[in-house]
PDB file of C-alpha atoms in Angstrom:
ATOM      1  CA  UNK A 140     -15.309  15.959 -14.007  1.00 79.00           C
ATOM      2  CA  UNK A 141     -13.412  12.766 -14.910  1.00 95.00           C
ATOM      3  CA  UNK A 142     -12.538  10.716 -12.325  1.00 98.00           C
ATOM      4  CA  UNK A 143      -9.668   7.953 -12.649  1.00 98.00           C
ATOM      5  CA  UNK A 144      -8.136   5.420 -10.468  1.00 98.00           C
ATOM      6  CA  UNK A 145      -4.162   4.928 -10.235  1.00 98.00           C
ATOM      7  CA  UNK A 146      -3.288   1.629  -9.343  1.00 97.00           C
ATOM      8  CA  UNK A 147       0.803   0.403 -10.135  1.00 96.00           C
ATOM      9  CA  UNK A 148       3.473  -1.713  -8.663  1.00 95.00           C
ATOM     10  CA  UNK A 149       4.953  -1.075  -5.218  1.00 93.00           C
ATOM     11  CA  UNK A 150       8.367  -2.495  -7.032  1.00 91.00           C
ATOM     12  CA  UNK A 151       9.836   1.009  -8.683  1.00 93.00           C
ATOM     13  CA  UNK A 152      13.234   1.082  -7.614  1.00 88.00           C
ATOM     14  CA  UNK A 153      14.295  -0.194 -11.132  1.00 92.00           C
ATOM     15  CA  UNK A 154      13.724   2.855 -12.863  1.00 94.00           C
ATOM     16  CA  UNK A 155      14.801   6.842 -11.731  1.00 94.00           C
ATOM     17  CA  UNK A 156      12.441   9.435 -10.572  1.00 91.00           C
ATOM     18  CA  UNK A 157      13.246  11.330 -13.577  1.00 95.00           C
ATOM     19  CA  UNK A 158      12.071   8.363 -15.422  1.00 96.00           C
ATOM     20  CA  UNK A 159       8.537   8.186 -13.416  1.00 96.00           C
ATOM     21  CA  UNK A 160       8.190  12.096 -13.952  1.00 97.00           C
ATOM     22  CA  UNK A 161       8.446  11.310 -17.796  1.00 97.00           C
ATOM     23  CA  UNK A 162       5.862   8.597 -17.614  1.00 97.00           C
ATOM     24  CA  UNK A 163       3.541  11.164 -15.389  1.00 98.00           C
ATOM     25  CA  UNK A 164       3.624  13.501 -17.860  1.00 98.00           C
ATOM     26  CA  UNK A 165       2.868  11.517 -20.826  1.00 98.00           C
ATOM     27  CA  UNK A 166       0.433   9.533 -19.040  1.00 98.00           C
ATOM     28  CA  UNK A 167      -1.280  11.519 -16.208  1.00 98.00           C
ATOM     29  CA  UNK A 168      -0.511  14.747 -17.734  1.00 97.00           C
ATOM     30  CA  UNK A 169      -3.159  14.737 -20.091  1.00 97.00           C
ATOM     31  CA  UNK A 170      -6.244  14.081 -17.583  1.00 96.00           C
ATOM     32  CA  UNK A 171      -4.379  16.805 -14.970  1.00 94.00           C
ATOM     33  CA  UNK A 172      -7.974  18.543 -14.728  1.00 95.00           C
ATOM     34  CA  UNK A 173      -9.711  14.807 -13.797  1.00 97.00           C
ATOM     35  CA  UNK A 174     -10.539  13.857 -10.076  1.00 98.00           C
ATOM     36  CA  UNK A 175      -7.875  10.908  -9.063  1.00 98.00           C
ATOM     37  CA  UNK A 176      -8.069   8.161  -6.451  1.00 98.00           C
ATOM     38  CA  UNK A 177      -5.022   6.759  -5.075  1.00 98.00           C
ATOM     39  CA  UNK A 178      -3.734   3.528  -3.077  1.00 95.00           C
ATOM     40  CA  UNK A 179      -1.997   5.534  -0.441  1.00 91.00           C
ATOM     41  CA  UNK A 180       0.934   2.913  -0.869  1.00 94.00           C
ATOM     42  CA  UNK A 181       4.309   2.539  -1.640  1.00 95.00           C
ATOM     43  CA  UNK A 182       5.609   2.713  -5.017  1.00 96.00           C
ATOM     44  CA  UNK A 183       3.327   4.211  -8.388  1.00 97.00           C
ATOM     45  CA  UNK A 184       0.881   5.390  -5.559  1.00 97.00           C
ATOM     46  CA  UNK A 185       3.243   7.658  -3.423  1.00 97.00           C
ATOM     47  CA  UNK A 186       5.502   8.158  -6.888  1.00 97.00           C
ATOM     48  CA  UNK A 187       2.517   9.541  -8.596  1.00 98.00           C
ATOM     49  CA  UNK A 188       0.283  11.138  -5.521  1.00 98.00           C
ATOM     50  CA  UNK A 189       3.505  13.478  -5.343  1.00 98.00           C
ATOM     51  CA  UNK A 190       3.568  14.705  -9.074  1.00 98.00           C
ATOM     52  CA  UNK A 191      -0.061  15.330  -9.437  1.00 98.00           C
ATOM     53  CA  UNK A 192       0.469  17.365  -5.873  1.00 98.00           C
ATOM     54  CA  UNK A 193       3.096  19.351  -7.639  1.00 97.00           C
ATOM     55  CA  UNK A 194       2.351  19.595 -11.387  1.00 97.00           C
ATOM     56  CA  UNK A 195      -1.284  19.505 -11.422  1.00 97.00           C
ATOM     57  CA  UNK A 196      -4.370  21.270  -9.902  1.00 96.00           C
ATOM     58  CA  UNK A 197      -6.099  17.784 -10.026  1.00 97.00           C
ATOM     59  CA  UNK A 198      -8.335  16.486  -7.032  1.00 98.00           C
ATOM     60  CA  UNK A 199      -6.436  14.226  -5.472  1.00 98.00           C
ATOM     61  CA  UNK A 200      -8.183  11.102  -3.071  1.00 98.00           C
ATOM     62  CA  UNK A 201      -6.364   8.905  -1.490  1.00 98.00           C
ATOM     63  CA  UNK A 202      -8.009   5.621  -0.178  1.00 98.00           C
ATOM     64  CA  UNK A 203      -6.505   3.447   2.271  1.00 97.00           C
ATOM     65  CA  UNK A 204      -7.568  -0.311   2.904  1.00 97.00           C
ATOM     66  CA  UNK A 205      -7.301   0.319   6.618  1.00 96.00           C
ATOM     67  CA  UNK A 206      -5.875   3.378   8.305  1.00 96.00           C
ATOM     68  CA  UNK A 207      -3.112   5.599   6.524  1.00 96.00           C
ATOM     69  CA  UNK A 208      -0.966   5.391  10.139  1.00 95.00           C
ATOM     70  CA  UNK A 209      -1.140   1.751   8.635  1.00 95.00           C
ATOM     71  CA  UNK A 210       0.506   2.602   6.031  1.00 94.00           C
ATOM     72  CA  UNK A 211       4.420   1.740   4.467  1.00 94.00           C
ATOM     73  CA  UNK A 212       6.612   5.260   6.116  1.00 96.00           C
ATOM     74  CA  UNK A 213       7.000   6.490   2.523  1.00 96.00           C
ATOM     75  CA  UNK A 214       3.449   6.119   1.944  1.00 96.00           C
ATOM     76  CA  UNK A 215       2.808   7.916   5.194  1.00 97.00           C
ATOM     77  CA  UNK A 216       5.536  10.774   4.316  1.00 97.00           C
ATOM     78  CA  UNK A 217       4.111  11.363   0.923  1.00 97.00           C
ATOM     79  CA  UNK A 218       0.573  11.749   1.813  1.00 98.00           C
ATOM     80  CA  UNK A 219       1.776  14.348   5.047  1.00 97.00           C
ATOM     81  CA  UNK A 220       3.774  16.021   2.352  1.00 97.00           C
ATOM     82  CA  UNK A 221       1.148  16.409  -0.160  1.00 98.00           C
ATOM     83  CA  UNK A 222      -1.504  16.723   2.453  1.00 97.00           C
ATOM     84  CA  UNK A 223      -2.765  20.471   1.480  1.00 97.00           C
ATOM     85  CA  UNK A 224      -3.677  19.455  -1.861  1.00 97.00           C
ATOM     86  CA  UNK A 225      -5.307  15.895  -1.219  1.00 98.00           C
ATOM     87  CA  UNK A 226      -9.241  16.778  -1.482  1.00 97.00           C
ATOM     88  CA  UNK A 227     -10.050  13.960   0.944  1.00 97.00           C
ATOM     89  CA  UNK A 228      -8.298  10.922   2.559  1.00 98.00           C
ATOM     90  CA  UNK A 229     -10.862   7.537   2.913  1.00 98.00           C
ATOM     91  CA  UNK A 230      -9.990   5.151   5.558  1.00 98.00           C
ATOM     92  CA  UNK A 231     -11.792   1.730   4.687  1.00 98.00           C
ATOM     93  CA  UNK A 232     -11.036   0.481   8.113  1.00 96.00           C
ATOM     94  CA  UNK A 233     -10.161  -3.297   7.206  1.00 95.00           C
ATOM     95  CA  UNK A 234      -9.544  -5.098  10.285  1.00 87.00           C
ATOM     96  CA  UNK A 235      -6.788  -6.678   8.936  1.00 89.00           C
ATOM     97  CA  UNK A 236      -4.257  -5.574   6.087  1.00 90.00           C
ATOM     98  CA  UNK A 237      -4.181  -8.584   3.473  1.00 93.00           C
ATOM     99  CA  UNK A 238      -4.983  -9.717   0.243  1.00 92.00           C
ATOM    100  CA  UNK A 239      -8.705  -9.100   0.298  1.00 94.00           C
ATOM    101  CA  UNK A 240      -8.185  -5.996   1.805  1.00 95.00           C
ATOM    102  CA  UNK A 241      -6.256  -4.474  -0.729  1.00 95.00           C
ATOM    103  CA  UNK A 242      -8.310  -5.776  -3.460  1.00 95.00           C
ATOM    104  CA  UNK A 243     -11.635  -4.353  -1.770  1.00 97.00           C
ATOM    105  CA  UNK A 244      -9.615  -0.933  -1.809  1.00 97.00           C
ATOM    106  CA  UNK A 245      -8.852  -1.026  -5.609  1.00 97.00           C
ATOM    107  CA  UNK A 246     -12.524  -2.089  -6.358  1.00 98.00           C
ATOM    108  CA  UNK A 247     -13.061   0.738  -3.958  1.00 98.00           C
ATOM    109  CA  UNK A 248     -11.537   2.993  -6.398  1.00 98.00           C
ATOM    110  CA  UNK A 249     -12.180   1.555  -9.680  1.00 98.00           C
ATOM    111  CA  UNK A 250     -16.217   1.724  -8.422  1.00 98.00           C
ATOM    112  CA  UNK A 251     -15.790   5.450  -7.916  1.00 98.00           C
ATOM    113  CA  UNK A 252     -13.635   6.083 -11.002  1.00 98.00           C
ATOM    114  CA  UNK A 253     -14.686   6.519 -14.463  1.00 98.00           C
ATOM    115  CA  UNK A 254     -11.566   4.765 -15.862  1.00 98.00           C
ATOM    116  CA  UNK A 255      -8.387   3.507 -14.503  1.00 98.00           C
ATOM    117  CA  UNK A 256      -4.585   3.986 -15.379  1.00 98.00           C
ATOM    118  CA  UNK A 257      -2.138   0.996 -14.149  1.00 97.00           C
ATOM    119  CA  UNK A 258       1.373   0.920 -14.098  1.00 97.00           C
ATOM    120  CA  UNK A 259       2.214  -3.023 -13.683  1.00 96.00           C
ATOM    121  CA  UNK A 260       5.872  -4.010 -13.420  1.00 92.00           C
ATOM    122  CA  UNK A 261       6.472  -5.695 -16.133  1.00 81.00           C
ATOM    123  CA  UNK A 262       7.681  -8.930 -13.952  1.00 78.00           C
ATOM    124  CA  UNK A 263       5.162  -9.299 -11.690  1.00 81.00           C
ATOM    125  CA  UNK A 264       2.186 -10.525 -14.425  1.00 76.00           C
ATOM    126  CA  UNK A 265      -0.310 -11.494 -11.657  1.00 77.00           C
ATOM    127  CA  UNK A 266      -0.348  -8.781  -8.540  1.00 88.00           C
ATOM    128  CA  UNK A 267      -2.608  -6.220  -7.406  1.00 91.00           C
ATOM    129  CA  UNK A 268      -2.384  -3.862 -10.061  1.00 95.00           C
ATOM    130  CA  UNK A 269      -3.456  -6.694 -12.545  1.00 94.00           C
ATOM    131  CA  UNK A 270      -6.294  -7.510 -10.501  1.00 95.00           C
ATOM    132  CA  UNK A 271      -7.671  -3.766 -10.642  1.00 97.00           C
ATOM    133  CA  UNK A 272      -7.178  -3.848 -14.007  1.00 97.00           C
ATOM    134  CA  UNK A 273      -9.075  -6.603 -14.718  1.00 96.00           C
ATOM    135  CA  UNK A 274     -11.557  -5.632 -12.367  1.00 98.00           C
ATOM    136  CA  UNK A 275     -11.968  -2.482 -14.150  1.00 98.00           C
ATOM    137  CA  UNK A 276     -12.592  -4.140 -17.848  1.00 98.00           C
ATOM    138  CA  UNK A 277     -15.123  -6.226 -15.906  1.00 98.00           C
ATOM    139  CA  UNK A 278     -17.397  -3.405 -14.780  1.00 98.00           C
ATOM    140  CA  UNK A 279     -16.940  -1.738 -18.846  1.00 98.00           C
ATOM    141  CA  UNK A 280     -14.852   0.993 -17.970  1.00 98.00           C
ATOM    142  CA  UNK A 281     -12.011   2.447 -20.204  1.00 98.00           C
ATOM    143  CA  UNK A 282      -8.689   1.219 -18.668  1.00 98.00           C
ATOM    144  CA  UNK A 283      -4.821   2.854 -19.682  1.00 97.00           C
ATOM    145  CA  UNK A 284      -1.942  -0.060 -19.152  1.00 96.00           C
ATOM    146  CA  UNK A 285       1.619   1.645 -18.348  1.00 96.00           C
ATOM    147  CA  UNK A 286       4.290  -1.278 -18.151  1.00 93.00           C
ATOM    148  CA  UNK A 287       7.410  -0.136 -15.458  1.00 93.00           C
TER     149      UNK A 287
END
């Protein structure tokens, strides 16, 4: 099974839902039978951990760099929601939630993944979603860039 890490910008209230739902499909859509690891976060992650839940019968993972109870409330309320169809939640237990510790949960992912699929804002051209796709060319693996 193909596995594939979602990584994307926390920063999506410039576009609809109907609008992420369109990008899903086009872009998730066609690996729906793949195994996916996601952020647990705000933004693409809770956006797109909710339309796999309902439009998919993907695996769905979703790694957090310290606790999910440490995590945004939307974050929080989209994992509870989808919670029946998430195959497993990881916890990395950072004892403290910043930079490093996000970035050792998107190698996390990309190390587990066999490709990844960002969705950078397209005004934010160095964040965390850049970083995991670079990381991702670094280790050779196939990676799909979205701009939001």
């Amino acid at each position: 099974m193909r596995t594939v890490a979602i990584s994307g910008t926390r920063n999506t209230g410039h576009r609809t839902p109907d609008d992420y739902a369109v990008l899903f499909m086009a872009y998730l859509g066609p690996f729906a039978e793949s195994h996916f690891y996601l952020g647990g976060a705000s933004g693409i992650d809770s956006l797109s951990l909710l339309w796999l839940a309902e439009n998919t019968a993907a695996e769905l993972t979703v790694v957090a760099p310290g606790t999910v109870d440490q995590q945004p409330p939307d974050a929080r309320r989209a994992i509870a929601r989808t919670r029946e169809r998430i195959k497993e939640v990881i916890e990395l237990n950072a004892g403290e939630l910043d930079t490093s510790a996000y970035h050792a949960r998107n190698r996390w992912m990309v190390d587990h993944a066999s490709m990844t699929i960002g969705f950078p804002n397209a005004a934010e051209p160095t964040s965390g979603t850049w970083q995991t796709l670079d990381y991702t060319a670094q280790q050779g693996k196939p990676r799909l860039i979205v701009p939001v």
